[in-house]
mmCIF file of C-alpha atoms and ligand atoms in Angstrom:
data_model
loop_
_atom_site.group_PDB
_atom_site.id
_atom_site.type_symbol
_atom_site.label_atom_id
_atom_site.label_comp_id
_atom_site.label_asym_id
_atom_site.label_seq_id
_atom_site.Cartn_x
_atom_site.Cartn_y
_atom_site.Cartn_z
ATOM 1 C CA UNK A 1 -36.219 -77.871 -79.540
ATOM 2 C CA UNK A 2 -38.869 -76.238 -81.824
ATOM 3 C CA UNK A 3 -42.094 -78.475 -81.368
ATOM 4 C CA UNK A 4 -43.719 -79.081 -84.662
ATOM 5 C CA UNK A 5 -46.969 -76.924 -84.759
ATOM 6 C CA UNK A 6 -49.650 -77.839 -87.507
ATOM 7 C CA UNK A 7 -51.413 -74.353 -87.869
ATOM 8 C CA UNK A 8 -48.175 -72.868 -88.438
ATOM 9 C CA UNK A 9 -46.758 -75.509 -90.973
ATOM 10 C CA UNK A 10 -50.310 -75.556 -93.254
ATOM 11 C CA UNK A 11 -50.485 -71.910 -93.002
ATOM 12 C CA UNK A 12 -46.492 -71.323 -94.131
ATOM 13 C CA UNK A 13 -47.082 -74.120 -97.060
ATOM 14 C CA UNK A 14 -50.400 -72.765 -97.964
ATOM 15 C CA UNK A 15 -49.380 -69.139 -98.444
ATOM 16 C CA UNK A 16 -46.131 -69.888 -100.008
ATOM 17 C CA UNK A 17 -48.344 -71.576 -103.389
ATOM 18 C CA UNK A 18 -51.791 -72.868 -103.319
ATOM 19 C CA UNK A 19 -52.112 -75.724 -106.021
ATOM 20 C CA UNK A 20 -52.467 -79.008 -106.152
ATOM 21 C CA UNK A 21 -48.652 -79.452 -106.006
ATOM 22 C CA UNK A 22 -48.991 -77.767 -102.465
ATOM 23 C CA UNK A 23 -51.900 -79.763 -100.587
ATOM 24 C CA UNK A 24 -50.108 -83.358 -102.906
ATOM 25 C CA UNK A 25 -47.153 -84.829 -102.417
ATOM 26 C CA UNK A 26 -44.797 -81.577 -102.288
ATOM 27 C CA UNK A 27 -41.740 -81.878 -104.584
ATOM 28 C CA UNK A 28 -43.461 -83.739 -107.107
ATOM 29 C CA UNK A 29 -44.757 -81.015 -109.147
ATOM 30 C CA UNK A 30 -48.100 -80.383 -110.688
ATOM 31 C CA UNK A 31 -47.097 -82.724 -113.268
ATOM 32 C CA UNK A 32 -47.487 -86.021 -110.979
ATOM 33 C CA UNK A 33 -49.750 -84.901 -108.663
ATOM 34 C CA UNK A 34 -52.027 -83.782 -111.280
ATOM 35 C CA UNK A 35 -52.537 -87.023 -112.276
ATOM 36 C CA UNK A 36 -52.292 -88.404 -108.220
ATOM 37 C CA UNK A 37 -55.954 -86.249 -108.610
ATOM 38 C CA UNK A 38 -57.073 -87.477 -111.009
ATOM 39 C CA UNK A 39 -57.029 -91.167 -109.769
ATOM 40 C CA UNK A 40 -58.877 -89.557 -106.163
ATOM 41 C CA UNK A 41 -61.029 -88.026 -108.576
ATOM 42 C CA UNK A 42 -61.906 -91.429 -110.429
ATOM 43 C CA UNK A 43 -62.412 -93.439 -107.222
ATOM 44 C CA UNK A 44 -64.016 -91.186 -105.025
ATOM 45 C CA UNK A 45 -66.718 -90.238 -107.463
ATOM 46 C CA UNK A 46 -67.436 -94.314 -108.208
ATOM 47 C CA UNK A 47 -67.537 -94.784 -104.595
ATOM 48 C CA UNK A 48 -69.983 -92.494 -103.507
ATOM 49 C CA UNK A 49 -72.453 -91.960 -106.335
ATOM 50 C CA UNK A 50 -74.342 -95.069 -105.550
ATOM 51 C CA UNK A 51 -74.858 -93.891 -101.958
ATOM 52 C CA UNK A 52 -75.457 -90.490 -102.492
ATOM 53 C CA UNK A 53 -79.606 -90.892 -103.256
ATOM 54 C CA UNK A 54 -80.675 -87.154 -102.967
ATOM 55 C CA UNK A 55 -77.695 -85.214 -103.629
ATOM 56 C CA UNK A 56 -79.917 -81.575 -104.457
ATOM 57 C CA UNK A 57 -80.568 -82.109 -101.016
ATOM 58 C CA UNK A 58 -77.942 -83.059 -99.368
ATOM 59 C CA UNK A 59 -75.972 -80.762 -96.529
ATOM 60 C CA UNK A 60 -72.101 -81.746 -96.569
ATOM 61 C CA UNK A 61 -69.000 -81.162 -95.016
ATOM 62 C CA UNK A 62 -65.696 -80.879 -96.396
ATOM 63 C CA UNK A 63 -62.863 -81.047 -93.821
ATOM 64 C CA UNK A 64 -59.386 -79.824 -94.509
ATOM 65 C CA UNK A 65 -60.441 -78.835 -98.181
ATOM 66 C CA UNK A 66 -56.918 -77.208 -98.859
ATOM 67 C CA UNK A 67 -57.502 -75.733 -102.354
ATOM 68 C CA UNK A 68 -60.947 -77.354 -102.657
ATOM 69 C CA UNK A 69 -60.605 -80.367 -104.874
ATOM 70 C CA UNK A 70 -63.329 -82.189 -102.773
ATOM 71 C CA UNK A 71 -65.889 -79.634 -102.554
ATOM 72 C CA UNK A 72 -65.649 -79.881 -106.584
ATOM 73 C CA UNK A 73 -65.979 -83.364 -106.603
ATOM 74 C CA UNK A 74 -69.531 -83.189 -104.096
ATOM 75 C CA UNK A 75 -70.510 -80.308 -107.058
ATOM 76 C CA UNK A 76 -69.486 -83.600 -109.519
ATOM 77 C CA UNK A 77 -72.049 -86.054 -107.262
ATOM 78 C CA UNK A 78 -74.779 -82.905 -107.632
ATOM 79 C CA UNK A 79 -74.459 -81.610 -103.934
ATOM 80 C CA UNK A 80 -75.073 -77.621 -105.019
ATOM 81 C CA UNK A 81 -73.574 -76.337 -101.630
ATOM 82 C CA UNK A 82 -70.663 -77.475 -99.583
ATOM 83 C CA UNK A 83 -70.045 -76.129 -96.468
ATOM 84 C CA UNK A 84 -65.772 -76.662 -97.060
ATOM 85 C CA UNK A 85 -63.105 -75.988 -93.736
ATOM 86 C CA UNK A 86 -59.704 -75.822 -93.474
ATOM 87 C CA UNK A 87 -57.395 -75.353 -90.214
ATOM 88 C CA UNK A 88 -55.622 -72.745 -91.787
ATOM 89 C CA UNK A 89 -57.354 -69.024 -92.668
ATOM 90 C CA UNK A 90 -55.012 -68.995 -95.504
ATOM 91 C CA UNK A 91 -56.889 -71.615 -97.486
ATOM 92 C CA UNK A 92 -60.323 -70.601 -95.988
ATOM 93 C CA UNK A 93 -59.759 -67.025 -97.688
ATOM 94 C CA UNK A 94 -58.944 -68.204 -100.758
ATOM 95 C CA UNK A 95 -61.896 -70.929 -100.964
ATOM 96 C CA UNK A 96 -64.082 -68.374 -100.155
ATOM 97 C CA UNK A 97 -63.331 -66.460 -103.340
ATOM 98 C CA UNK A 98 -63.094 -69.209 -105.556
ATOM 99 C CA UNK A 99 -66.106 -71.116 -104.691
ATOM 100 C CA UNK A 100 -69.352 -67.934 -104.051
ATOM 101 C CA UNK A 101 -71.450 -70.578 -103.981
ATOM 102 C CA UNK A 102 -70.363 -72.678 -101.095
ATOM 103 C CA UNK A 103 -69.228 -71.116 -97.457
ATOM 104 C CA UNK A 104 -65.869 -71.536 -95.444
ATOM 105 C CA UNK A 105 -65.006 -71.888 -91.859
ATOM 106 C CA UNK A 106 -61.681 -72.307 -89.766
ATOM 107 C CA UNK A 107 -62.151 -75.194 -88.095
ATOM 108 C CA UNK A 108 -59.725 -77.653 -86.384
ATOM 109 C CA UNK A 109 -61.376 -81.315 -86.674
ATOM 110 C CA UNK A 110 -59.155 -82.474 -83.845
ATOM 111 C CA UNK A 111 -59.716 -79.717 -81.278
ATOM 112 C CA UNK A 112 -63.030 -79.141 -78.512
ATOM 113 C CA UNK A 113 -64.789 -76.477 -80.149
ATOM 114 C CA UNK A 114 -67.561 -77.455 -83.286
ATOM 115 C CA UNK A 115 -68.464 -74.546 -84.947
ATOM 116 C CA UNK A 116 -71.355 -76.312 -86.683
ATOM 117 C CA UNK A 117 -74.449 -77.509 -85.351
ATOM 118 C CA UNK A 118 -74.511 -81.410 -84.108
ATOM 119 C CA UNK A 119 -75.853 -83.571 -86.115
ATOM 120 C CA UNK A 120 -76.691 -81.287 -88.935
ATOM 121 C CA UNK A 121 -74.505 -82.901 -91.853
ATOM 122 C CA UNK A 122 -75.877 -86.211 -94.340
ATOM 123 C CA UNK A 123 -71.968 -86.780 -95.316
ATOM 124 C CA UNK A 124 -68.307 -85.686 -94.059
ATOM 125 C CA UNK A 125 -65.406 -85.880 -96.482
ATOM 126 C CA UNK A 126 -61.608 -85.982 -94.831
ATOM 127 C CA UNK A 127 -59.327 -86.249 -97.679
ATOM 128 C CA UNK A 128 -55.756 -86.905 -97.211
ATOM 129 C CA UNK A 129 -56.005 -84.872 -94.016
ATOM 130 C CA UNK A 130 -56.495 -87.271 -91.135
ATOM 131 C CA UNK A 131 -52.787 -88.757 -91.112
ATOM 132 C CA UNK A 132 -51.756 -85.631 -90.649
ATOM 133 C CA UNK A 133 -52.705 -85.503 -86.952
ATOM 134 C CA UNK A 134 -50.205 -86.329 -85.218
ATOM 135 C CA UNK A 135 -51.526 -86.929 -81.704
ATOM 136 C CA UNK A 136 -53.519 -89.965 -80.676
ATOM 137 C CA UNK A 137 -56.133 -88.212 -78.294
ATOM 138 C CA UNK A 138 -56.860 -85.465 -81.133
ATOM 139 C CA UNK A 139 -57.143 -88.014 -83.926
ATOM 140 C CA UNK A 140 -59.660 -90.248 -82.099
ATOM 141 C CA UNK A 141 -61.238 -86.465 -81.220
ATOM 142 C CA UNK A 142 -61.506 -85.926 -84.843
ATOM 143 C CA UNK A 143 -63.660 -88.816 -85.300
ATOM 144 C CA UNK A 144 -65.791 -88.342 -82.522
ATOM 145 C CA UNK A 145 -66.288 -84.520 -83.480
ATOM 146 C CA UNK A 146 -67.223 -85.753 -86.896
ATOM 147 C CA UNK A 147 -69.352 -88.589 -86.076
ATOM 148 C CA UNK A 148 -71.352 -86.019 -83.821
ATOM 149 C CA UNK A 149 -71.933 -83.428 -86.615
ATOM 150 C CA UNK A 150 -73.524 -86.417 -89.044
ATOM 151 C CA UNK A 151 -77.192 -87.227 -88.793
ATOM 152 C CA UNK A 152 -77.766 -91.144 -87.597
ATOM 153 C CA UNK A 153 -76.820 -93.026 -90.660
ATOM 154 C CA UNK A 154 -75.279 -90.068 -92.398
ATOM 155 C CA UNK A 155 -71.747 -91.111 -94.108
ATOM 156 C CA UNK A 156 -68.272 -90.017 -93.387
ATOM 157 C CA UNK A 157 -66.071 -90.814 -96.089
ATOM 158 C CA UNK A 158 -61.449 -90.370 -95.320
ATOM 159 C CA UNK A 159 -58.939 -91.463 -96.444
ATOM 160 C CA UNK A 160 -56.009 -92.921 -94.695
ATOM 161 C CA UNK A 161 -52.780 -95.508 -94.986
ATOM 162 C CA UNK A 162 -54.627 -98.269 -93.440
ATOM 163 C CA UNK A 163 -51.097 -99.910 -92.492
ATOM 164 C CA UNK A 164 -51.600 -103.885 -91.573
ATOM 165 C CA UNK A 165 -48.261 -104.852 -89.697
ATOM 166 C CA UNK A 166 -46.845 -101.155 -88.087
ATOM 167 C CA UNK A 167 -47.009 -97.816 -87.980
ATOM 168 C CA UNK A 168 -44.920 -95.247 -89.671
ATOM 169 C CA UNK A 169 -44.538 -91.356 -88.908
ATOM 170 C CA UNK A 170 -42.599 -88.501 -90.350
ATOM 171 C CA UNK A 171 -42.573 -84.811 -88.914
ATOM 172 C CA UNK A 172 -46.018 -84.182 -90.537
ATOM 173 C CA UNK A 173 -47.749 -87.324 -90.849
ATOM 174 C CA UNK A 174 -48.798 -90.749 -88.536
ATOM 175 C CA UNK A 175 -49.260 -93.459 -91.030
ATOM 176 C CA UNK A 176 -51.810 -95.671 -87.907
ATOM 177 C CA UNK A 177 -52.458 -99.281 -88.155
ATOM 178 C CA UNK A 178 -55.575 -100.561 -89.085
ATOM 179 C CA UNK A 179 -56.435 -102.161 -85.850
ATOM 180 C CA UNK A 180 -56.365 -99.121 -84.470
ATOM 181 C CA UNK A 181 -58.120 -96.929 -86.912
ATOM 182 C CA UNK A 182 -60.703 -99.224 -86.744
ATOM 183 C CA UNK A 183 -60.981 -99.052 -82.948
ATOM 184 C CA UNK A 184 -61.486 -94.982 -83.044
ATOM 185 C CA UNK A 185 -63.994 -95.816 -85.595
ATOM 186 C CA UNK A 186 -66.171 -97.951 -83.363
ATOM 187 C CA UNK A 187 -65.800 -95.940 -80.538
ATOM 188 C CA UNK A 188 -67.019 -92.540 -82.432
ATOM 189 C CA UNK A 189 -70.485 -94.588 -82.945
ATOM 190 C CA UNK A 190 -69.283 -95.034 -86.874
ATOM 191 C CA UNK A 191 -69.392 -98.460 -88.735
ATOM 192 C CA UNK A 192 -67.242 -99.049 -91.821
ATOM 193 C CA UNK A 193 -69.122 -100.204 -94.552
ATOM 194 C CA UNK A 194 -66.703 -99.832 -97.648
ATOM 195 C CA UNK A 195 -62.221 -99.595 -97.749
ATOM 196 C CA UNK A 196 -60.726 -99.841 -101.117
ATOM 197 C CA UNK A 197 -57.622 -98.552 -102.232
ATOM 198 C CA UNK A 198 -57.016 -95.463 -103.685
ATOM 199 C CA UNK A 199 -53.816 -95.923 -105.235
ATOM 200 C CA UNK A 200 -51.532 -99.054 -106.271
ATOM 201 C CA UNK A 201 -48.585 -97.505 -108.687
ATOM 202 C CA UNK A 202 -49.102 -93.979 -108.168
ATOM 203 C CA UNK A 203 -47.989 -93.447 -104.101
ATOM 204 C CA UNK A 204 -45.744 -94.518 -101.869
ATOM 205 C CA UNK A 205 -46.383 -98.292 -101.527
ATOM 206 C CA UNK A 206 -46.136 -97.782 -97.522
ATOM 207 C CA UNK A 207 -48.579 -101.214 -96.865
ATOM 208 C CA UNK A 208 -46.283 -103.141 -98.502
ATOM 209 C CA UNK A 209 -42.290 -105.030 -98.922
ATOM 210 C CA UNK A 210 -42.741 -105.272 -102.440
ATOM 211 C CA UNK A 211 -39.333 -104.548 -103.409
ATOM 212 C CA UNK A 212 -40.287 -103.948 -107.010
ATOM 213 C CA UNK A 213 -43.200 -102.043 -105.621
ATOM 214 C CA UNK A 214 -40.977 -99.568 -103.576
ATOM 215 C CA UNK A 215 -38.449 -99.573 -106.269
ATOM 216 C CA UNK A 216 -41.185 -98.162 -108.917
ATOM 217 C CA UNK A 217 -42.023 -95.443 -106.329
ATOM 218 C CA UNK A 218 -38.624 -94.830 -106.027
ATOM 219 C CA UNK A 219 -37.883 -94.186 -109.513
ATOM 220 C CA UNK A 220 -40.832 -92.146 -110.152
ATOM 221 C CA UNK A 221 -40.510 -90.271 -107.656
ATOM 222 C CA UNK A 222 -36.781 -89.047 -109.153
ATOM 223 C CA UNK A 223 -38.156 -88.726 -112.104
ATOM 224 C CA UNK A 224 -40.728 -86.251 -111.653
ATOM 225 C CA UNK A 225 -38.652 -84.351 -108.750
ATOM 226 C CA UNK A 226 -36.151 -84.023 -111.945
ATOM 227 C CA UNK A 227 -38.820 -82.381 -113.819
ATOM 228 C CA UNK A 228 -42.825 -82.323 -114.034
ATOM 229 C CA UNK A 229 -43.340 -82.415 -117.651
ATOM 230 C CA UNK A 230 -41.290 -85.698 -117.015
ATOM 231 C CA UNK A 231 -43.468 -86.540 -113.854
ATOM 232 C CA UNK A 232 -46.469 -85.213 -116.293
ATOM 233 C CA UNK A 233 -45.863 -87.973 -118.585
ATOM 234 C CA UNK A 234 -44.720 -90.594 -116.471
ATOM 235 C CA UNK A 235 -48.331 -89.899 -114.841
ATOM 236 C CA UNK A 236 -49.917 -89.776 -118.224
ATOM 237 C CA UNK A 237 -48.547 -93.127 -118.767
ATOM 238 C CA UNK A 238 -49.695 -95.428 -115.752
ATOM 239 C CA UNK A 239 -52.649 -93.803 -115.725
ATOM 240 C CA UNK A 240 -55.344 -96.725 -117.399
ATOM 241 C CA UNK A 241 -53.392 -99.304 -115.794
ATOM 242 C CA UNK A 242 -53.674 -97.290 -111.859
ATOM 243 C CA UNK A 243 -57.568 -97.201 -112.659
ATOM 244 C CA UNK A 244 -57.608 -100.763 -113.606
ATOM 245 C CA UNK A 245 -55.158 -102.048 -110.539
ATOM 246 C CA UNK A 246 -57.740 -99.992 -107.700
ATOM 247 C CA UNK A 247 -60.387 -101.296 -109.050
ATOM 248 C CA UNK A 248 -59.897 -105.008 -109.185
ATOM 249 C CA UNK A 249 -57.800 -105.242 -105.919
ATOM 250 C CA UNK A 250 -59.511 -105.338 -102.256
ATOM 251 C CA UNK A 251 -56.363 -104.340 -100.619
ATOM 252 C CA UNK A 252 -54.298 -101.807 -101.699
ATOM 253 C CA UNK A 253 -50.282 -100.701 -100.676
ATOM 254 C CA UNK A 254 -50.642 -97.235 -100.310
ATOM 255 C CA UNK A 255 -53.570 -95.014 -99.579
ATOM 256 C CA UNK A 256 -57.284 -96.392 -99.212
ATOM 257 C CA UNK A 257 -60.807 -94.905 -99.625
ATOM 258 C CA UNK A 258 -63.163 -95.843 -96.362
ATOM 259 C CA UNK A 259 -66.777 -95.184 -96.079
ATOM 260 C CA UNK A 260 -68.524 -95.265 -92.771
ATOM 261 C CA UNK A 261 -71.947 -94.035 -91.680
ATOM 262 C CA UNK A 262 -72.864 -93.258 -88.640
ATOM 263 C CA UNK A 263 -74.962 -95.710 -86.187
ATOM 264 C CA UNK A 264 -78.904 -95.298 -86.679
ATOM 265 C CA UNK A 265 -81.232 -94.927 -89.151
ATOM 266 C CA UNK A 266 -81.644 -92.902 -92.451
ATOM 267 C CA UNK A 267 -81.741 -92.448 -96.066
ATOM 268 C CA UNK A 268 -77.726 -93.160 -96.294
ATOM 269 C CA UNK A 269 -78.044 -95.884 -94.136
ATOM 270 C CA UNK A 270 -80.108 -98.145 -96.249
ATOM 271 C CA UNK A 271 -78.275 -97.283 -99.634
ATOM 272 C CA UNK A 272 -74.587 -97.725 -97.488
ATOM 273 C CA UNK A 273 -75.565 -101.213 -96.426
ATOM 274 C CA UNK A 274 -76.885 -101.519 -99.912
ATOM 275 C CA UNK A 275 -73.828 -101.175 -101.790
ATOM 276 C CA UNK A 276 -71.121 -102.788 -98.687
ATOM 277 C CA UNK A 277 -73.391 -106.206 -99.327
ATOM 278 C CA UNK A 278 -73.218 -105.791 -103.605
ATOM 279 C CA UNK A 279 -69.708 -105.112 -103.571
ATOM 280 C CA UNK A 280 -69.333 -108.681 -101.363
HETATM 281 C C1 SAM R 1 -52.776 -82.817 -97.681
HETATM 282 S S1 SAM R 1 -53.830 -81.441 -97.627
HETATM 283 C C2 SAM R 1 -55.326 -82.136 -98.368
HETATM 284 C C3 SAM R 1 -56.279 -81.074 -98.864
HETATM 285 C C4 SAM R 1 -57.527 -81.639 -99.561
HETATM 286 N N1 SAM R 1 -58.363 -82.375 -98.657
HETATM 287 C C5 SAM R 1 -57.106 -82.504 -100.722
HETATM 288 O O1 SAM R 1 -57.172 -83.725 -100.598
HETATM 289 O O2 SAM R 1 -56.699 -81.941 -101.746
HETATM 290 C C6 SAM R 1 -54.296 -81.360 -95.920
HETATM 291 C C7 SAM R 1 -55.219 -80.201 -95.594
HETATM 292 O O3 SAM R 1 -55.757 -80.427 -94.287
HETATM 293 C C8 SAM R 1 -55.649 -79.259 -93.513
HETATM 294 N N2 SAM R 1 -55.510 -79.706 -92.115
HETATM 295 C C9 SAM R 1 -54.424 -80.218 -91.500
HETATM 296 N N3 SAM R 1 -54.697 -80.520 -90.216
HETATM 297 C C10 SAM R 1 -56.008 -80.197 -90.023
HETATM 298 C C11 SAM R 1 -56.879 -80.251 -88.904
HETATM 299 N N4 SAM R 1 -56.473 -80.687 -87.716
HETATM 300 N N5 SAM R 1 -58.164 -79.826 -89.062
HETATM 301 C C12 SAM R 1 -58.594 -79.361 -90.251
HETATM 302 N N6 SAM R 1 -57.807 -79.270 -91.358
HETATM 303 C C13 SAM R 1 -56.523 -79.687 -91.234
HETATM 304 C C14 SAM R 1 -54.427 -78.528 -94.067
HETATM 305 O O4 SAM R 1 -54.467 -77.150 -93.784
HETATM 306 C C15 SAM R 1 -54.540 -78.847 -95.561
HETATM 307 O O5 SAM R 1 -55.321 -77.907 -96.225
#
């Protein structure tokens, strides 16, 4: 039996196509995924500008940036640099070419070797890249690794399916439990100080037995596998309603946004706590 090997599998999907179709949910198109981004786009940015203080100055990681969609959104938050990685050379090349300004390494987040200095980052980004490990040991690694290259009180910001009663897994992807993402979190020396969901409508509902939930999934899903204009307009659509549902609900059935910053002291400290007690 062939074992499933990441490098291989990102490098084969990456080199095949590189859009947002690719590093999405593949099979739905550009037309859904498009506006799956957007959404990100919408709550990332109103996440982190209120604990971003200095962001001319601020060095920042971007890990697993597939085609770069979060390095953009840290140009959006005024961050003029990015230093962007991706486990696959594929998407490293390409990033290099389409972003001069910013600079590209290979760089496995769950494996031994850092090829950045410790503790020389103010804020980590992880996007939609963390579930993908598939091994315990290397996703608690990944934290650790990360919450090494942040400064005390610097900010790591991931996203993940924060699953409250079990834990799903498909060839490519470990959907943990909270408990014990939590638990990895605490023991890389990172606090959470923010989780809010990043999507209600628009991704698999996998925190939750709504039926009607799963069924709307379902149908959109078939829908925009049929064709993406369809996909496009069915995204179109649900779009004001997506950005009012993630923002008035705490918990969320599909994906969530968490913020954590590192143990200590700092600038991103103060304005991390900040915001975690306003949003109370
Ligand atoms: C689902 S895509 C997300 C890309 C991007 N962060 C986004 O949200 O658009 C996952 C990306 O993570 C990369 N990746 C997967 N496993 C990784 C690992 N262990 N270390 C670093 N990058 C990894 C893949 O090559 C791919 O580019």
């Amino acid at each position: 039996m062939n074992e499933f090997d990441p490098r291989e599998y990102w490098e084969g999907r990456l080199s095949r196509s590189y859009t947002l179709g690719d590093v999405g949910w593949l099979g739905l198109g550009t037309g859904l995924n498009g506006w799956m981004y957007r959404v990100r786009r919408r709550v990332f940015l109103q996440a982190l500008q209120p604990l971003i203080e200095n962001p001319a100055q601020a060095r920042v990681l971007d890990v697993g940036s597939g085609t770069g969609f979060y390095v953009e959104r840290w140009h959006d938050l005024g961050v003029p640099a990015v230093t962007g990685s991706d486990l696959t050379q594929t998407a490293v090349d390409q990033l290099a070419g389409r972003h001069p300004s910013d600079r590209f390494t290979r760089f496995d987040v769950g494996s031994e070797e850092l090829p950045f200095e410790l503790g020389s980052f103010d804020a980590v980004s992880a996007m939609d890249v963390l579930f993908h490990i598939m091994d315990d040991d290397r996703f608690a690694r990944a934290f650790q690794n990360i919450s090494t290259l942040l400064r005390p009180g610097g900010l790591f910001v991931f996203s993940e399916n924060c699953l409250h009663d079990r834990r799903l897994q498909t060839k490519n992807w470990t959907s943990r439990r909270l408990a014990d993402i939590e638990a990895v979190v605490a023991d890389a020396g990172l606090e959470i100080v923010e989780r809010r969901p990043m999507f209600v409508l628009l991704n698999a509902p996998v925190d939750s037995h709504s039926r009607a939930l799963n069924a709307s999934w379902r149908l959109l899903t078939r829908l925009a596998r049929t064709r993406n204009a369809l996909g496009a307009v069915v995204g179109a659509a649900l779009y004001p309603l997506e950005l009012a549902l993630v923002s008035r609900l705490r918990e969320g059935p599909s994906t969530e946004l968490v913020i954590c910053r590192r143990r200590g002291s700092g600038r991103f400290a103060a304005a991390a706590a900040d915001a975690a007690v306003r949003g109370r």
